[in-house]
PDB file of N, CA and C in Angstrom:
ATOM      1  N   UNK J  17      98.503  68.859 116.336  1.00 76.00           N
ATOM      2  CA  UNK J  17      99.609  69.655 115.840  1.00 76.00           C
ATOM      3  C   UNK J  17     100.915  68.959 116.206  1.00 76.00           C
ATOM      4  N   UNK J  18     101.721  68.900 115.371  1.00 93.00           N
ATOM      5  CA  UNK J  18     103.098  67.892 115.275  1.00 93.00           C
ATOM      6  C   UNK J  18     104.106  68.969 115.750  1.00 93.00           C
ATOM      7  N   UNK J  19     105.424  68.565 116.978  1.00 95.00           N
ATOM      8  CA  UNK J  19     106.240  69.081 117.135  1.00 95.00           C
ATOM      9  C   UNK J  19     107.294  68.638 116.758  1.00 95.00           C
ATOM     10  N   UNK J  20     108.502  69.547 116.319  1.00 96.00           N
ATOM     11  CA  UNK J  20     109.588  69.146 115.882  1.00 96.00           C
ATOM     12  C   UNK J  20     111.007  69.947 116.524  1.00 96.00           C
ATOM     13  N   UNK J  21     112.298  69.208 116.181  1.00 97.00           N
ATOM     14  CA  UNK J  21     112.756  70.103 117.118  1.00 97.00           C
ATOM     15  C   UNK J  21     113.939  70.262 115.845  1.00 97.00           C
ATOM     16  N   UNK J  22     114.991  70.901 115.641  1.00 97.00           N
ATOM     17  CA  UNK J  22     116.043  71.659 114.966  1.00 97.00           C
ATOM     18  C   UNK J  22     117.486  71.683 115.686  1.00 97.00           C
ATOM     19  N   UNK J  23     118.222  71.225 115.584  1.00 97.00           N
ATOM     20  CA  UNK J  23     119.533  71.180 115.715  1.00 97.00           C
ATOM     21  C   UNK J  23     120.184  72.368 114.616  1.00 97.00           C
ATOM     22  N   UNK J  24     121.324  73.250 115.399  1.00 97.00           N
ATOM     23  CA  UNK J  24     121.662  74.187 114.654  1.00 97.00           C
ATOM     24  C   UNK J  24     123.198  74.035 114.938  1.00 97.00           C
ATOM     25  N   UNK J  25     124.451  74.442 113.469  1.00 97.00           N
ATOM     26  CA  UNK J  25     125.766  74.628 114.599  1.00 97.00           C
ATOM     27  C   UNK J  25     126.249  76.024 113.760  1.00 97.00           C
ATOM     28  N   UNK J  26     126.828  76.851 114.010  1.00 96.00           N
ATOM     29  CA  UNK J  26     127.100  78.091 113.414  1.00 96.00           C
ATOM     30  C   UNK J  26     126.379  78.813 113.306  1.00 96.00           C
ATOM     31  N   UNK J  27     125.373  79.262 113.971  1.00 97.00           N
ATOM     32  CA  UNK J  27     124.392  80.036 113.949  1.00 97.00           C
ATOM     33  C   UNK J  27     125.762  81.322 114.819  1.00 97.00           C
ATOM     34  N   UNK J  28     125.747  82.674 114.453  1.00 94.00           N
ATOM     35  CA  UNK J  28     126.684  83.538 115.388  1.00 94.00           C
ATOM     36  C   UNK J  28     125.852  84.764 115.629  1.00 94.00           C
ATOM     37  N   UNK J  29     124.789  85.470 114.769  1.00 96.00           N
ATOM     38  CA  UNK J  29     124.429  86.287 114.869  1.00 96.00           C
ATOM     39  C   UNK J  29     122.597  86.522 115.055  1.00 96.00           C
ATOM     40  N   UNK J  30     121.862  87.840 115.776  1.00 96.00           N
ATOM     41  CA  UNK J  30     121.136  87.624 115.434  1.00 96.00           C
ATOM     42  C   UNK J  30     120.023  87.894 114.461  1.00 96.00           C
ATOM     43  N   UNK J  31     121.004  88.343 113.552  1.00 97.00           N
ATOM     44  CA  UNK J  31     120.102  88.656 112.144  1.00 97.00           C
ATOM     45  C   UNK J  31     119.871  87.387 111.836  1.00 97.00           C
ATOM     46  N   UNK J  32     121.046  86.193 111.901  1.00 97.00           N
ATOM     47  CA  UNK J  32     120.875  85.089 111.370  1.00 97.00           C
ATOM     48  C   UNK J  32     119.618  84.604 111.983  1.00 97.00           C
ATOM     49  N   UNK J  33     119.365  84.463 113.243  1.00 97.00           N
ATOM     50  CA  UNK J  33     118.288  84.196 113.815  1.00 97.00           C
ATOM     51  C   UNK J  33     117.282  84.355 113.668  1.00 97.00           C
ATOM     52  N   UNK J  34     116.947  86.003 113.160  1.00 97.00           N
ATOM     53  CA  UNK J  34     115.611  86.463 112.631  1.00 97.00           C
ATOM     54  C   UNK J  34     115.262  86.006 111.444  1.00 97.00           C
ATOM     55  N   UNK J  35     116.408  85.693 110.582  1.00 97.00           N
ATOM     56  CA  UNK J  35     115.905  85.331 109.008  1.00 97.00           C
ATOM     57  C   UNK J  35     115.452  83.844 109.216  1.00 97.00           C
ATOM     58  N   UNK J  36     116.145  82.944 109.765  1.00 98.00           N
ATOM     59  CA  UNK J  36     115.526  81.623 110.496  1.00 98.00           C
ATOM     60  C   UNK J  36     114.143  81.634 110.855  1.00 98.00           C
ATOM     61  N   UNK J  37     114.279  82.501 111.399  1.00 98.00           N
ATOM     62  CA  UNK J  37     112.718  82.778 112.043  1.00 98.00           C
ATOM     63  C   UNK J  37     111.846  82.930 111.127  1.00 98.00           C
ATOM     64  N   UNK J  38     111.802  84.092 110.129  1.00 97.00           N
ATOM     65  CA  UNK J  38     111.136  84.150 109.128  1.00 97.00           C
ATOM     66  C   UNK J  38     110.976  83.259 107.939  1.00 97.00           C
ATOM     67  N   UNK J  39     112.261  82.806 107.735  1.00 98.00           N
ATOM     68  CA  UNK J  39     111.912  81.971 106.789  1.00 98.00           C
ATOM     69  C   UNK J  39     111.091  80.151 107.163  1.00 98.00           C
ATOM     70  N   UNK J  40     111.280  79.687 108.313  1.00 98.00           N
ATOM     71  CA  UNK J  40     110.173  78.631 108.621  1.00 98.00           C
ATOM     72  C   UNK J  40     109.099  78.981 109.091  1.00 98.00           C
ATOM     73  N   UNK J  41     108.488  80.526 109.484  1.00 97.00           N
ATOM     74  CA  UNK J  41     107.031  81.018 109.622  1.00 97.00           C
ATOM     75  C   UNK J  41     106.358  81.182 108.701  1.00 97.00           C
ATOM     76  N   UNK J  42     107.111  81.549 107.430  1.00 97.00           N
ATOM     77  CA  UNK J  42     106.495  81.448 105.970  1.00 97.00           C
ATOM     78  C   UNK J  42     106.517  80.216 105.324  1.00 97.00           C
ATOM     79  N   UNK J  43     106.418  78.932 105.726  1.00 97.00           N
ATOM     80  CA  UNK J  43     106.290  77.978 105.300  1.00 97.00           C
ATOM     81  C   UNK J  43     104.903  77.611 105.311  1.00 97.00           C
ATOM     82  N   UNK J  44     104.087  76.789 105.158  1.00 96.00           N
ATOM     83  CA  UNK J  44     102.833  76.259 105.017  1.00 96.00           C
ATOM     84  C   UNK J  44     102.593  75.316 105.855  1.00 96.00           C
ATOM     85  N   UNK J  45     102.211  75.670 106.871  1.00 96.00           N
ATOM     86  CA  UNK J  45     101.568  74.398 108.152  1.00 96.00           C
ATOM     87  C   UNK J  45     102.334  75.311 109.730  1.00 96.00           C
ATOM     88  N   UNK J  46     103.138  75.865 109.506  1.00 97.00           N
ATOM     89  CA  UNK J  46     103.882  76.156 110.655  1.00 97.00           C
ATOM     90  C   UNK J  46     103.155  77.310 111.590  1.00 97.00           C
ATOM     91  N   UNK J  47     102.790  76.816 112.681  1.00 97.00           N
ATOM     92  CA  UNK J  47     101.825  77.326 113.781  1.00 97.00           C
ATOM     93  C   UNK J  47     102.062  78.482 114.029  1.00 97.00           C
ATOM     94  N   UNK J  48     103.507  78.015 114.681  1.00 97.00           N
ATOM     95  CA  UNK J  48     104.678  78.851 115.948  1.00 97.00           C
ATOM     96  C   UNK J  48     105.939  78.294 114.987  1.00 97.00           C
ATOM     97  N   UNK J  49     107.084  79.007 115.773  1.00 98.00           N
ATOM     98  CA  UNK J  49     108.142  78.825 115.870  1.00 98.00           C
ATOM     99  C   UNK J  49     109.463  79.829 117.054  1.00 98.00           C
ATOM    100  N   UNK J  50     110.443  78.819 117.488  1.00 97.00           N
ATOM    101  CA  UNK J  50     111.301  79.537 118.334  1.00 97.00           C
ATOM    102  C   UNK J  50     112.519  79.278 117.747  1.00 97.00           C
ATOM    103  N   UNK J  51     113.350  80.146 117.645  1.00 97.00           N
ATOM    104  CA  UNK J  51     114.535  80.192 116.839  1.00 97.00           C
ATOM    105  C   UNK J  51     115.532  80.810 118.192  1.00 97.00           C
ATOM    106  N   UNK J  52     116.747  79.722 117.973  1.00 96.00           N
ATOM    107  CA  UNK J  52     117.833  80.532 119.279  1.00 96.00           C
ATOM    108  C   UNK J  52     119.297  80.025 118.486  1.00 96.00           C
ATOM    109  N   UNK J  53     120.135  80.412 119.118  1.00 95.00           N
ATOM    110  CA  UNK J  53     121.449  79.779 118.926  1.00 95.00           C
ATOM    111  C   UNK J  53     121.938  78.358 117.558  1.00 95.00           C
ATOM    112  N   UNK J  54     121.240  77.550 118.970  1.00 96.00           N
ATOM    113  CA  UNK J  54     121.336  75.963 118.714  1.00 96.00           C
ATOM    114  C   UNK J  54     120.676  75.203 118.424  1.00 96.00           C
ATOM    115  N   UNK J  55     119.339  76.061 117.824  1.00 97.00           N
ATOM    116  CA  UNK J  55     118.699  75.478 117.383  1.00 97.00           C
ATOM    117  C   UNK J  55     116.937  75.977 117.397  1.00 97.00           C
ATOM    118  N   UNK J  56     115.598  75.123 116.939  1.00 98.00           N
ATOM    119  CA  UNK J  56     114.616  75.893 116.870  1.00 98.00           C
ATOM    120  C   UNK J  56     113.447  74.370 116.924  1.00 98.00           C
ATOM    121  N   UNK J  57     112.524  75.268 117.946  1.00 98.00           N
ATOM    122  CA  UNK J  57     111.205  74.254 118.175  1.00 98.00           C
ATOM    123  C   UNK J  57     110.131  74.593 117.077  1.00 98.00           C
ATOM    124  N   UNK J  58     109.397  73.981 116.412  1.00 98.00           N
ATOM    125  CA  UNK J  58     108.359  74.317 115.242  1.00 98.00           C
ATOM    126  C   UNK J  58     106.898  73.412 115.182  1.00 98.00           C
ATOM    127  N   UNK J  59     106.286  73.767 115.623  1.00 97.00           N
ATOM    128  CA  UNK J  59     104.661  73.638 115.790  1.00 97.00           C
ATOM    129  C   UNK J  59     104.293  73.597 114.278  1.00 97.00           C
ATOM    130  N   UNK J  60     103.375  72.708 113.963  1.00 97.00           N
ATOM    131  CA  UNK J  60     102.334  72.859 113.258  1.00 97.00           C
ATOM    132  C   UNK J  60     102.307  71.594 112.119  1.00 97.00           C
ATOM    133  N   UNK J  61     101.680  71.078 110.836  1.00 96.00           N
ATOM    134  CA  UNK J  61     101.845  70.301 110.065  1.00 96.00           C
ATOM    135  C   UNK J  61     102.985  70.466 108.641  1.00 96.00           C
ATOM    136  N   UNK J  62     104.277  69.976 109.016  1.00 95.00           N
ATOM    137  CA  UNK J  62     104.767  70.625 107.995  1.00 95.00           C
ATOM    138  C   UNK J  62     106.079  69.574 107.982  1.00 95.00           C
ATOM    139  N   UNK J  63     106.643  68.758 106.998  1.00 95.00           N
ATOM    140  CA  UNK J  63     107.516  67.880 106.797  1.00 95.00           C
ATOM    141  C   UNK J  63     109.005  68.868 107.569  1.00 95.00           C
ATOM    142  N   UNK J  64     109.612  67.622 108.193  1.00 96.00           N
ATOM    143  CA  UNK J  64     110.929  67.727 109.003  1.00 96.00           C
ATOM    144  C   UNK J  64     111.976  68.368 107.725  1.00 96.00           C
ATOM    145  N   UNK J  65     111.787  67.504 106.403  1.00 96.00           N
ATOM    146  CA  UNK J  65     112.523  67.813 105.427  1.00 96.00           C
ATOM    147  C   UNK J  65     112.230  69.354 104.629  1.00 96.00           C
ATOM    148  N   UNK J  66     111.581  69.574 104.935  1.00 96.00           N
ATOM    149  CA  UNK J  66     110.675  71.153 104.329  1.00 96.00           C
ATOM    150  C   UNK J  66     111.827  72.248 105.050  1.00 96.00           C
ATOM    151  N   UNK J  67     111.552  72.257 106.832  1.00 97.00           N
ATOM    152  CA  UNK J  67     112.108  72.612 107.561  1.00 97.00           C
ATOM    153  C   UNK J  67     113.911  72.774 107.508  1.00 97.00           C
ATOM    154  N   UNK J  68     113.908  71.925 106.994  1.00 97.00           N
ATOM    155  CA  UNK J  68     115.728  71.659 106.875  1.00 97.00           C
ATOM    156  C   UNK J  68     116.119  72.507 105.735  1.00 97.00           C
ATOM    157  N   UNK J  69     115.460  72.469 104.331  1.00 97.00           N
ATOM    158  CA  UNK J  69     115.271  72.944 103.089  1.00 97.00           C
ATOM    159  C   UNK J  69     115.231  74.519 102.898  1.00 97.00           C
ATOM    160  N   UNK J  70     113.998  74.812 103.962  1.00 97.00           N
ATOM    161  CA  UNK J  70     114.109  76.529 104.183  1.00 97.00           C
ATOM    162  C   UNK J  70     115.110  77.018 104.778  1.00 97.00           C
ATOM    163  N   UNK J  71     116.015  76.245 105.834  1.00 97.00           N
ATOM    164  CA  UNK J  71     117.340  77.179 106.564  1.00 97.00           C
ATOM    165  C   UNK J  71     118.509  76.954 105.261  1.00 97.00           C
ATOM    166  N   UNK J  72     118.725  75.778 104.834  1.00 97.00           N
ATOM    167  CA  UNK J  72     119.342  75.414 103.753  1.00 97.00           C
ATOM    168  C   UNK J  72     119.299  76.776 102.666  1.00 97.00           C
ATOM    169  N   UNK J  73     118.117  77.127 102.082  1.00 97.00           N
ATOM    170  CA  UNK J  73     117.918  77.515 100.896  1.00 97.00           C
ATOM    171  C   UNK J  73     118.627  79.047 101.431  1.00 97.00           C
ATOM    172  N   UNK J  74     118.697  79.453 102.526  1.00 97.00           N
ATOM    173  CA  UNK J  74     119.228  80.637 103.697  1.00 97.00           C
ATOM    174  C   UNK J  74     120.649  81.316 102.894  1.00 97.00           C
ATOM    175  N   UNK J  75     121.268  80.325 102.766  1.00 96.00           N
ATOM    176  CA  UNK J  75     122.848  79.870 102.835  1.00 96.00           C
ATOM    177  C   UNK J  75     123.493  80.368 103.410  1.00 96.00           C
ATOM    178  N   UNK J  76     123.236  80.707 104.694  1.00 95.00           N
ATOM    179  CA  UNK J  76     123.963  80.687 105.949  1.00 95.00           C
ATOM    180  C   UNK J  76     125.154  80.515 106.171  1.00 95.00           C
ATOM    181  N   UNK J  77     125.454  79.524 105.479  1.00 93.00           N
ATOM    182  CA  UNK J  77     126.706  78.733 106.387  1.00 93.00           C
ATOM    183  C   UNK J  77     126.567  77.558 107.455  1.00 93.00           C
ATOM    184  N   UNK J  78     125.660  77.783 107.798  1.00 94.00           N
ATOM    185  CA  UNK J  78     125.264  76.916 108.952  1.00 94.00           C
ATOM    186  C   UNK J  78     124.489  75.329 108.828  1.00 94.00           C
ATOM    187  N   UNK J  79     124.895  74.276 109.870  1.00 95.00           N
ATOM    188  CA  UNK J  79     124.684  72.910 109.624  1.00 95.00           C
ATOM    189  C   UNK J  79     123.216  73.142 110.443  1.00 95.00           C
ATOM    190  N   UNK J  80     122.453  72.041 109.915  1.00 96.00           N
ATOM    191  CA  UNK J  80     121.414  71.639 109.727  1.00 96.00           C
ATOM    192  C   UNK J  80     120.879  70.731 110.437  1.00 96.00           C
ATOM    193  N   UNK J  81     120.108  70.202 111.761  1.00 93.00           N
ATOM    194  CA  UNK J  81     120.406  68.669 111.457  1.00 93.00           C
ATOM    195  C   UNK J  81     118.822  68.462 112.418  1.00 93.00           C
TER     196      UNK J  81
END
C-alpha cells in the first residue's frame, strides 16, 4: 500500500475539512485518509494526480500541492 502526503494552504474551516475528507475516501484505491489544516496523509493505490484533482474539483479556494 503506497503512502502519500498533501500539502494544503487556505484550508479555514472544518466543513472544508470534512468535504476533503470525503471527497479522497470516495476515490478508488484509497485505504485511509487524514485530513487537517495543512494538509492530508492518504493510504492506498491511487495516482498523486487523482488526489490533487478531487480537492481541485472541491473549488475551495484552496492551493494544492
Amino acid at each position: 500500500m503506497a503512502h502519500q502526503s498533501l500539502s494544503f494552504q487556505g484550508v479555514e474551516s472544518a466543513d472544508q475539512v470534512n468535504r476533503i475528507t470525503t471527497a479522497l475516501m470516495m476515490l478508488d484505491g484509497v485505504e485511509s485518509v487524514e485530513v487537517g489544516r495543512h494538509g492530508a496523509e492518504v493510504d492506498g493505490k491511487v495516482r498523486r494526480e487523482a488526489l490533487i484533482q478531487a480537492v481541485q474539483a472541491l473549488k475551495l479556494g484552496i492551493e494544492v500541492t
